[in-house]
Coordinates of C-alpha atoms in Angstrom, one line a residue:
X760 CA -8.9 -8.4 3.5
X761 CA -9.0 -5.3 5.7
X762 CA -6.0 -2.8 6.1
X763 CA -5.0 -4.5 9.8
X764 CA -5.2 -7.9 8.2
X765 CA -2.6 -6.7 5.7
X766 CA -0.6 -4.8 7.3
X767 CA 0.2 -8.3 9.7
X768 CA 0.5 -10.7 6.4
X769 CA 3.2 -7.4 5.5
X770 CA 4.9 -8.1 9.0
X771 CA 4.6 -12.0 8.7
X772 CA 6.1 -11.8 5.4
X773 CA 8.8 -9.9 6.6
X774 CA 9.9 -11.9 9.4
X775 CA 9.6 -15.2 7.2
X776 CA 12.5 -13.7 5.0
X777 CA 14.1 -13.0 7.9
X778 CA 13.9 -9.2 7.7
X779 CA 13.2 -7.0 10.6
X780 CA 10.2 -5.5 11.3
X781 CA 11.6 -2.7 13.5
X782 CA 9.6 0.1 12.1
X783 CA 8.8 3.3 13.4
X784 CA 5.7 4.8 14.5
X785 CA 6.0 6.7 11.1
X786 CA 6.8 4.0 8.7
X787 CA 3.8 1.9 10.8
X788 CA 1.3 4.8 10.3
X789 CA 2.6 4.9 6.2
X790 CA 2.1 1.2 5.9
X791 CA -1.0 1.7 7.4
X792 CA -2.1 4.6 5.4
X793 CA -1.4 2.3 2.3
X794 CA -2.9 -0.8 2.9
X795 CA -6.4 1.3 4.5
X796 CA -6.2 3.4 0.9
X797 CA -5.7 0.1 -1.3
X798 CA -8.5 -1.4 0.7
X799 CA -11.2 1.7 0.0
X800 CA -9.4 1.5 -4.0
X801 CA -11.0 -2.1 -3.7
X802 CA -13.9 -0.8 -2.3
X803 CA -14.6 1.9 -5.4
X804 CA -13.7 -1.0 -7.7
X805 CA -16.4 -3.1 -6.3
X806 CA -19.0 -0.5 -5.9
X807 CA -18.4 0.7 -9.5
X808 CA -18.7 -3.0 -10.5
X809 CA -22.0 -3.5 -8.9
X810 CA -23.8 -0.3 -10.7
X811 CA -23.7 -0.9 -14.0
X812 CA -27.8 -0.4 -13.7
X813 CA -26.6 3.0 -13.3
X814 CA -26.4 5.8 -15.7
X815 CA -22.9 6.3 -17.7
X816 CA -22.6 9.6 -16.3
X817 CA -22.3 8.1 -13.2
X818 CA -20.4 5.8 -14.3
X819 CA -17.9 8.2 -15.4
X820 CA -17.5 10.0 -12.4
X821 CA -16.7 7.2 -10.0
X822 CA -14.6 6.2 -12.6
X823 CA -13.0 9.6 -12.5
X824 CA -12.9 9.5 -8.7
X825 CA -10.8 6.3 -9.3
X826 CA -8.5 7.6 -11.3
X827 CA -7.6 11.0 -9.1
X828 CA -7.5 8.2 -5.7
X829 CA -4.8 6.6 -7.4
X830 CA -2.9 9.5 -8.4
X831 CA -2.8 10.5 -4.9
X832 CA -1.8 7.0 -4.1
X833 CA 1.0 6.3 -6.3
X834 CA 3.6 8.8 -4.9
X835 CA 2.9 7.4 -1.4
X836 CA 3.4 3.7 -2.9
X837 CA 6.6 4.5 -4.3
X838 CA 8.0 6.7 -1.5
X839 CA 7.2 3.4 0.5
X840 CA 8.9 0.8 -2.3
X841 CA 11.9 3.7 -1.7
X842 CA 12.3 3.1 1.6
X843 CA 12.2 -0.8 1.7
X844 CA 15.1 -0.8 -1.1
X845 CA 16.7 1.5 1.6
X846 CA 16.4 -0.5 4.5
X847 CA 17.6 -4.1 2.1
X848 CA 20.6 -2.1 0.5
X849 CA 21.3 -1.1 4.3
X850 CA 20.8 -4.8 5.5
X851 CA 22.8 -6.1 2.8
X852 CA 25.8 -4.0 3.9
X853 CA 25.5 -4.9 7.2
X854 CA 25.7 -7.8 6.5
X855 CA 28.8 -7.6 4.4
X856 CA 30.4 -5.7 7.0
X857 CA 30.4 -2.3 5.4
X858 CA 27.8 0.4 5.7

């Protein structure tokens, strides 16, 4: 599944749970940003997969490469979980009347 095709299933989900999907132009271009990385993670996994006619040292180096892609992933991942716990705490107290 590409990183558009995601990114709606992420909106569909959303609106199915009755949340809204009022995001900004930045929180659009971070969900984005996400989903397009997790799609080229895929990607690496599959092409590493697919060479194991390769040498190991090879081997090892995409498997590096993996492992630095996902460090640079991670942080964005969470800072994303961050701000969807942000937005249901806020929704929640709306909800109850409070901030």
């Amino acid at each position: 599944m590409n990183y558009t095709a995601s990114f709606q299933q992420f909106v569909r989900r959303r609106l199915e749970i009755g949340a809204p999907c009022s995001l900004n132009p930045d929180e659009i271009a971070a969900v984005h940003a996400l989903f397009k990385e997790r799609d080229r993670l895929e990607r690496e996994k599959i092409a590493l997969a697919q060479d194991v006619l390769n040498g190991r040292d090879r081997q090892i180096a995409q498997a590096e490469a993996l492992d630095e892609a996902a460090d640079d992933c991670v942080p964005a991942m969470h800072q994303m979980a961050n701000w969807l716990r942000a937005r249901a705490h806020e929704k929640r107290c709306q909800a109850k009347g409070g901030d």
